[in-house]
Amino acid sequence: MEDPLLIAGLPLKSRLFIGTGKYGDDSLIPAVVKASGAEVITVALRRVEKGQKGILSHIPAGVRLLPNTSGARTAEEALRLARLARAAGCGDWIKIEVISDTRHLLPDGYETARATELLVKEGFVALPYINADLYVARACVSAGAAAVMPLGAPIGTNRGLQTREMLAIIIEEIEIPVVVDAGLGRPSHACEAMEMGASACLVNTAIASARDPVLMAEAFGLSVRAGRESFLARAGAMKGLGERASASSPLTGFLDGMGK
Amino acid sequence: MRVVINGVEETDDFGSLEDLLQSRDMDPLTVVVEYNGQILRHEDLDRPLLDGDRIEIVQFVGGG
């Protein structure tokens, strides 16, 4: 079924974005990317340590790189990181991540919206990572974001859609793509996000921390697709708790002596 | 000559940025160099290092 996700005019077949952090062995990444079907891959930018090799050699050709601005605590720091990332020659898509709270790692909505404005002015395709907060999402839309990426739960926690109610509101109200990012710990969480109408999901820890990351990547790819198709198929009404059941088979034409 | 490289002050005769990268086994095509706050293009890496310069050398690593 043709159902591309359009981000900044680029059609994406897969609605699963994956991260490249926390792998015990980075050489697994090509197989993870392939099994997941993902076409958008996040990376981070860091000072080069002596003898340390970068991640690019593990990233298959043809995927869209989405560098993040992790480490930035202000909009200006995010802009500096974004410029460095662009200078690396891998395009102008940036996941804006502005965090100064080192314990809970929650994104700073005000600085994130400001960073979105600064980056968009410089021609970046900005995908801000935000709390599941409608007003922050709206500020990012006004600033020219290409998508918003609200969190399902604090990053790296695998706790699933703890922000479900707020995500539903953002999905309802925001016109640009909504990519649920952070906290998705199981394929069922991603599936539910997609069934709710999210445009895509971004998963890192849940795949990287699985015993078999390649198999888990495949499971996430399937679940995101299943959730999307379920959303498009429009689920039937759900009965209320304790409400009368409704038979799936006809209640007429029983044999003699049955159904009495 | 004293130069700050990735936040660490070092004293040496470094030559050019290109020499510095080479001596540390860093591939100029996969790293990005910020020289006194300005991002350098690869073709500008032959610039000699001067006393007091601040250099940041970054690359892509795994991240979410």
CSV table of C-alpha atoms in Angstrom, one decimal:
chain,number,residue,atom,x,y,z
A,1,MET,CA,0.0,0.0,0.0
A,2,GLU,CA,1.3,3.4,-1.0
A,3,ASP,CA,1.3,5.6,2.1
A,4,PRO,CA,4.4,7.7,2.2
A,5,LEU,CA,5.2,10.0,5.1
A,6,LEU,CA,6.3,13.4,3.7
A,7,ILE,CA,8.9,15.3,5.7
A,8,ALA,CA,10.1,18.5,4.1
A,9,GLY,CA,8.9,17.1,0.8
A,10,LEU,CA,10.8,13.9,1.1
A,11,PRO,CA,8.6,10.8,0.8
A,12,LEU,CA,9.5,8.1,3.3
A,13,LYS,CA,8.1,4.5,3.0
A,14,SER,CA,9.0,3.5,6.5
A,15,ARG,CA,7.5,5.3,9.4
A,16,LEU,CA,10.1,3.9,11.8
A,17,PHE,CA,13.1,6.1,12.6
A,18,ILE,CA,15.9,4.5,14.5
A,19,GLY,CA,18.8,5.7,16.7
A,20,THR,CA,22.4,4.5,16.7
A,21,GLY,CA,23.2,4.9,20.3
A,22,LYS,CA,24.0,2.3,23.0
A,23,TYR,CA,24.9,-0.6,20.8
A,24,GLY,CA,27.2,-3.0,22.4
A,25,ASP,CA,28.7,-3.6,19.0
A,26,ASP,CA,28.2,-0.9,16.3
A,27,SER,CA,28.9,-3.4,13.6
A,28,LEU,CA,25.3,-4.7,14.2
A,29,ILE,CA,23.9,-1.4,12.9
A,30,PRO,CA,23.8,-2.2,9.1
A,31,ALA,CA,21.8,-5.4,9.9
A,32,VAL,CA,19.5,-3.5,12.3
A,33,VAL,CA,18.8,-0.8,9.7
A,34,LYS,CA,18.0,-3.4,7.1
A,35,ALA,CA,15.8,-5.5,9.4
A,36,SER,CA,13.9,-2.4,10.6
A,37,GLY,CA,13.3,-1.0,7.2
A,38,ALA,CA,14.1,2.5,8.6
A,39,GLU,CA,15.1,5.2,6.2
A,40,VAL,CA,15.9,7.9,8.8
A,41,ILE,CA,18.7,7.3,11.3
A,42,THR,CA,19.8,9.5,14.1
A,43,VAL,CA,23.4,10.2,15.1
A,44,ALA,CA,25.1,12.5,17.7
A,45,LEU,CA,28.0,14.8,17.3
A,46,ARG,CA,30.9,14.5,19.8
A,47,ARG,CA,34.5,15.5,20.2
A,48,VAL,CA,36.8,13.0,18.6
A,49,GLU,CA,38.7,11.0,21.2
A,50,LYS,CA,42.1,9.7,20.1
A,51,GLY,CA,41.8,6.5,18.1
A,52,GLN,CA,37.9,6.6,18.3
A,53,LYS,CA,36.2,5.9,15.0
A,54,GLY,CA,33.0,7.6,14.1
A,55,ILE,CA,29.7,5.9,13.3
A,56,LEU,CA,29.3,6.8,9.6
A,57,SER,CA,31.2,3.7,8.4
A,58,HIS,CA,28.4,1.6,9.9
A,59,ILE,CA,25.5,3.5,8.3
A,60,PRO,CA,24.3,2.1,5.0
A,61,ALA,CA,24.1,4.3,2.0
A,62,GLY,CA,20.8,5.7,1.0
A,63,VAL,CA,19.4,6.4,4.5
A,64,ARG,CA,18.7,9.9,5.6
A,65,LEU,CA,20.9,11.0,8.5
A,66,LEU,CA,19.2,12.9,11.3
A,67,PRO,CA,21.9,14.3,13.5
A,68,ASN,CA,20.7,15.4,16.9
A,69,THR,CA,21.9,18.4,19.0
A,70,SER,CA,22.3,16.4,22.2
A,71,GLY,CA,24.6,18.1,24.6
A,72,ALA,CA,23.0,21.5,23.8
A,73,ARG,CA,21.5,23.3,26.8
A,74,THR,CA,20.5,26.5,25.0
A,75,ALA,CA,19.1,27.4,21.6
A,76,GLU,CA,22.5,28.9,20.7
A,77,GLU,CA,24.4,25.7,21.5
A,78,ALA,CA,21.9,23.7,19.4
A,79,LEU,CA,22.6,26.1,16.5
A,80,ARG,CA,26.3,25.6,16.9
A,81,LEU,CA,26.0,21.8,16.9
A,82,ALA,CA,23.6,21.9,13.9
A,83,ARG,CA,26.1,24.0,11.9
A,84,LEU,CA,28.9,21.5,12.7
A,85,ALA,CA,26.6,18.6,11.7
A,86,ARG,CA,25.8,20.2,8.4
A,87,ALA,CA,29.5,20.9,7.8
A,88,ALA,CA,30.0,17.1,8.0
A,89,GLY,CA,28.3,17.0,4.7
A,90,CYS,CA,25.3,14.7,5.5
A,91,GLY,CA,22.4,17.0,4.8
A,92,ASP,CA,20.5,19.6,6.7
A,93,TRP,CA,18.0,17.6,8.7
A,94,ILE,CA,18.5,18.1,12.5
A,95,LYS,CA,16.7,16.6,15.5
A,96,ILE,CA,16.7,19.5,17.9
A,97,GLU,CA,17.4,18.3,21.4
A,98,VAL,CA,17.9,21.0,24.1
A,99,ILE,CA,18.2,19.6,27.6
A,100,SER,CA,19.7,21.1,30.7
A,101,ASP,CA,18.1,18.7,33.2
A,102,THR,CA,20.7,15.9,33.5
A,103,ARG,CA,18.6,13.6,35.8
A,104,HIS,CA,15.3,13.3,33.9
A,105,LEU,CA,16.7,14.4,30.5
A,106,LEU,CA,13.5,16.3,29.7
A,107,PRO,CA,13.7,18.7,26.8
A,108,ASP,CA,13.5,22.4,27.6
A,109,GLY,CA,10.4,23.6,25.7
A,110,TYR,CA,11.2,27.2,25.6
A,111,GLU,CA,14.8,26.8,24.4
A,112,THR,CA,13.7,24.1,21.9
A,113,ALA,CA,11.2,26.4,20.3
A,114,ARG,CA,13.7,29.1,20.2
A,115,ALA,CA,16.3,26.7,18.6
A,116,THR,CA,13.7,25.7,16.0
A,117,GLU,CA,13.3,29.4,15.0
A,118,LEU,CA,17.1,29.9,14.8
A,119,LEU,CA,17.7,26.7,12.8
A,120,VAL,CA,14.8,27.2,10.4
A,121,LYS,CA,16.1,30.7,9.6
A,122,GLU,CA,19.4,29.1,8.6
A,123,GLY,CA,17.7,26.7,6.3
A,124,PHE,CA,17.8,23.6,8.4
A,125,VAL,CA,15.0,21.0,8.3
A,126,ALA,CA,14.2,21.1,12.0
A,127,LEU,CA,12.6,18.2,13.9
A,128,PRO,CA,12.4,19.3,17.5
A,129,TYR,CA,12.2,16.7,20.3
A,130,ILE,CA,9.7,18.0,22.8
A,131,ASN,CA,7.7,17.2,25.9
A,132,ALA,CA,4.2,16.0,25.0
A,133,ASP,CA,2.9,19.6,25.4
A,134,LEU,CA,0.6,21.2,22.9
A,135,TYR,CA,1.8,24.7,23.4
A,136,VAL,CA,5.4,23.8,22.8
A,137,ALA,CA,4.4,21.8,19.8
A,138,ARG,CA,2.5,24.9,18.5
A,139,ALA,CA,5.5,27.1,19.1
A,140,CYS,CA,7.6,24.7,17.1
A,141,VAL,CA,5.1,24.7,14.3
A,142,SER,CA,5.0,28.5,14.2
A,143,ALA,CA,8.8,28.5,14.1
A,144,GLY,CA,8.8,26.4,11.0
A,145,ALA,CA,9.5,22.9,12.2
A,146,ALA,CA,9.2,20.1,9.7
A,147,ALA,CA,7.8,17.7,12.3
A,148,VAL,CA,7.4,17.6,16.1
A,149,MET,CA,8.8,14.7,18.1
A,150,PRO,CA,7.0,14.5,21.5
A,151,LEU,CA,8.2,11.9,24.0
A,152,GLY,CA,6.2,8.9,25.1
A,153,ALA,CA,8.1,8.6,28.4
A,154,PRO,CA,11.5,9.9,29.6
A,155,ILE,CA,14.3,8.9,27.2
A,156,GLY,CA,15.8,5.5,27.6
A,157,THR,CA,13.2,4.3,30.1
A,158,ASN,CA,11.4,1.8,27.8
A,159,ARG,CA,8.2,2.8,29.7
A,160,GLY,CA,6.0,3.2,26.7
A,161,LEU,CA,3.2,5.7,26.2
A,162,GLN,CA,3.0,7.4,29.6
A,163,THR,CA,2.0,10.6,27.9
A,164,ARG,CA,-0.8,9.0,25.9
A,165,GLU,CA,-3.5,11.6,26.7
A,166,MET,CA,-1.2,14.5,25.7
A,167,LEU,CA,0.0,12.8,22.6
A,168,ALA,CA,-3.5,12.2,21.5
A,169,ILE,CA,-4.2,15.9,21.8
A,170,ILE,CA,-1.0,16.8,19.9
A,171,ILE,CA,-1.9,14.4,17.1
A,172,GLU,CA,-5.4,15.8,17.0
A,173,GLU,CA,-4.3,19.5,16.9
A,174,ILE,CA,-1.0,19.6,15.1
A,175,GLU,CA,-1.0,19.6,11.3
A,176,ILE,CA,2.6,18.7,10.7
A,177,PRO,CA,3.9,15.2,11.2
A,178,VAL,CA,4.0,14.0,14.8
A,179,VAL,CA,6.9,11.5,15.5
A,180,VAL,CA,6.6,9.8,18.9
A,181,ASP,CA,10.2,9.8,20.2
A,182,ALA,CA,11.6,8.4,23.4
A,183,GLY,CA,10.3,5.9,25.9
A,184,LEU,CA,8.9,3.4,23.4
A,185,GLY,CA,10.1,0.2,24.9
A,186,ARG,CA,8.2,-2.5,23.1
A,187,PRO,CA,6.9,-2.9,19.6
A,188,SER,CA,3.4,-2.9,21.1
A,189,HIS,CA,4.0,0.6,22.4
A,190,ALA,CA,5.0,1.8,18.9
A,191,CYS,CA,2.0,0.0,17.4
A,192,GLU,CA,-0.3,1.8,19.8
A,193,ALA,CA,1.2,5.2,19.0
A,194,MET,CA,0.7,4.5,15.3
A,195,GLU,CA,-2.9,3.4,15.9
A,196,MET,CA,-3.5,6.6,17.7
A,197,GLY,CA,-2.5,8.4,14.5
A,198,ALA,CA,1.1,9.3,15.1
A,199,SER,CA,2.9,9.9,11.8
A,200,ALA,CA,6.0,7.9,12.8
A,201,CYS,CA,8.0,6.6,15.8
A,202,LEU,CA,11.6,7.0,16.7
A,203,VAL,CA,13.2,4.1,18.6
A,204,ASN,CA,16.7,3.6,19.9
A,205,THR,CA,17.1,2.1,23.3
A,206,ALA,CA,14.5,-0.6,22.9
A,207,ILE,CA,16.2,-2.0,19.9
A,208,ALA,CA,19.8,-1.5,21.1
A,209,SER,CA,19.2,-2.9,24.5
A,210,ALA,CA,17.4,-6.1,23.3
A,211,ARG,CA,19.2,-9.4,23.5
A,212,ASP,CA,18.8,-9.7,19.7
A,213,PRO,CA,18.7,-6.1,18.3
A,214,VAL,CA,18.3,-7.3,14.7
A,215,LEU,CA,15.2,-9.3,15.5
A,216,MET,CA,13.8,-6.5,17.7
A,217,ALA,CA,14.4,-4.0,14.8
A,218,GLU,CA,12.3,-6.2,12.6
A,219,ALA,CA,9.6,-6.5,15.2
A,220,PHE,CA,9.5,-2.7,15.5
A,221,GLY,CA,9.3,-2.3,11.8
A,222,LEU,CA,6.3,-4.7,11.6
A,223,SER,CA,4.6,-3.1,14.6
A,224,VAL,CA,4.8,0.4,13.2
A,225,ARG,CA,3.4,-0.8,9.9
A,226,ALA,CA,0.6,-2.7,11.6
A,227,GLY,CA,-0.3,0.3,13.7
A,228,ARG,CA,-0.3,2.5,10.7
A,229,GLU,CA,-2.5,0.2,8.7
A,230,SER,CA,-4.9,-0.2,11.7
A,231,PHE,CA,-5.1,3.6,11.9
A,232,LEU,CA,-5.9,3.9,8.2
A,233,ALA,CA,-8.4,1.0,8.5
A,234,ARG,CA,-10.4,2.9,11.2
A,235,ALA,CA,-11.1,0.6,14.0
A,236,GLY,CA,-14.7,-0.2,14.9
A,237,ALA,CA,-16.3,1.3,18.0
A,238,MET,CA,-15.1,0.1,21.4
A,239,LYS,CA,-17.9,-0.8,23.9
A,240,GLY,CA,-17.8,0.6,27.3
A,241,LEU,CA,-16.6,-1.4,30.3
A,242,GLY,CA,-19.4,-3.9,31.3
A,243,GLU,CA,-21.5,-3.0,28.4
A,244,ARG,CA,-23.5,-5.8,26.7
A,245,ALA,CA,-21.4,-8.1,24.4
A,246,SER,CA,-22.2,-8.4,20.7
A,247,ALA,CA,-22.0,-11.8,19.1
A,248,SER,CA,-19.7,-12.2,16.1
A,249,SER,CA,-21.8,-15.2,14.8
A,250,PRO,CA,-25.5,-14.9,13.9
A,251,LEU,CA,-28.0,-15.5,16.7
A,252,THR,CA,-30.6,-17.1,14.5
A,253,GLY,CA,-31.0,-20.5,12.8
A,254,PHE,CA,-30.0,-22.7,15.7
A,255,LEU,CA,-30.5,-26.5,15.5
A,256,ASP,CA,-33.5,-27.9,17.5
A,257,GLY,CA,-32.9,-27.9,21.2
A,258,MET,CA,-30.0,-25.4,21.0
A,259,GLY,CA,-29.8,-21.8,21.8
A,260,LYS,CA,-32.7,-21.9,24.3
B,1,MET,CA,53.1,27.2,21.2
B,2,ARG,CA,50.0,26.6,23.3
B,3,VAL,CA,46.7,25.5,21.7
B,4,VAL,CA,43.4,24.3,23.2
B,5,ILE,CA,42.3,21.1,21.5
B,6,ASN,CA,38.9,19.8,22.4
B,7,GLY,CA,39.0,21.6,25.7
B,8,VAL,CA,42.5,20.5,26.7
B,9,GLU,CA,45.5,22.9,26.6
B,10,GLU,CA,48.4,21.4,24.8
B,11,THR,CA,51.9,22.7,24.1
B,12,ASP,CA,53.7,21.5,21.0
B,13,ASP,CA,54.7,22.5,17.5
B,14,PHE,CA,51.6,21.3,15.7
B,15,GLY,CA,52.2,22.5,12.2
B,16,SER,CA,49.0,22.8,10.2
B,17,LEU,CA,45.6,21.5,11.2
B,18,GLU,CA,46.0,18.8,8.6
B,19,ASP,CA,49.3,17.7,10.3
B,20,LEU,CA,47.5,17.6,13.6
B,21,LEU,CA,44.7,15.4,12.3
B,22,GLN,CA,47.1,13.1,10.6
B,23,SER,CA,49.3,12.8,13.8
B,24,ARG,CA,46.2,11.7,15.7
B,25,ASP,CA,44.9,9.3,13.0
B,26,MET,CA,41.8,11.4,12.4
B,27,ASP,CA,40.3,11.3,8.9
B,28,PRO,CA,39.8,14.8,7.6
B,29,LEU,CA,36.8,13.6,5.6
B,30,THR,CA,34.8,12.3,8.5
B,31,VAL,CA,35.6,15.0,11.2
B,32,VAL,CA,34.6,18.6,11.3
B,33,VAL,CA,37.0,21.2,12.6
B,34,GLU,CA,35.9,24.4,14.4
B,35,TYR,CA,38.8,26.9,14.5
B,36,ASN,CA,38.4,29.7,16.9
B,37,GLY,CA,34.6,29.3,16.6
B,38,GLN,CA,34.6,29.2,12.8
B,39,ILE,CA,33.8,25.9,11.0
B,40,LEU,CA,36.6,25.1,8.5
B,41,ARG,CA,36.1,23.6,5.1
B,42,HIS,CA,38.2,20.6,4.3
B,43,GLU,CA,40.3,22.6,1.8
B,44,ASP,CA,41.2,25.1,4.5
B,45,LEU,CA,42.8,22.6,6.8
B,46,ASP,CA,46.3,23.5,5.6
B,47,ARG,CA,46.1,26.6,7.8
B,48,PRO,CA,49.0,26.7,10.4
B,49,LEU,CA,48.1,26.6,14.1
B,50,LEU,CA,49.0,29.7,16.0
B,51,ASP,CA,49.6,30.3,19.7
B,52,GLY,CA,46.3,30.6,21.6
B,53,ASP,CA,44.1,28.9,19.0
B,54,ARG,CA,41.1,27.0,20.1
B,55,ILE,CA,40.3,23.9,18.1
B,56,GLU,CA,37.3,21.6,18.3
B,57,ILE,CA,37.4,18.4,16.3
B,58,VAL,CA,34.1,16.5,16.2
B,59,GLN,CA,32.6,13.6,14.4
B,60,PHE,CA,29.3,11.6,14.3
B,61,VAL,CA,28.9,9.0,16.9
B,62,GLY,CA,26.0,6.7,17.9
B,63,GLY,CA,23.1,8.6,19.3
B,64,GLY,CA,19.3,8.6,19.5
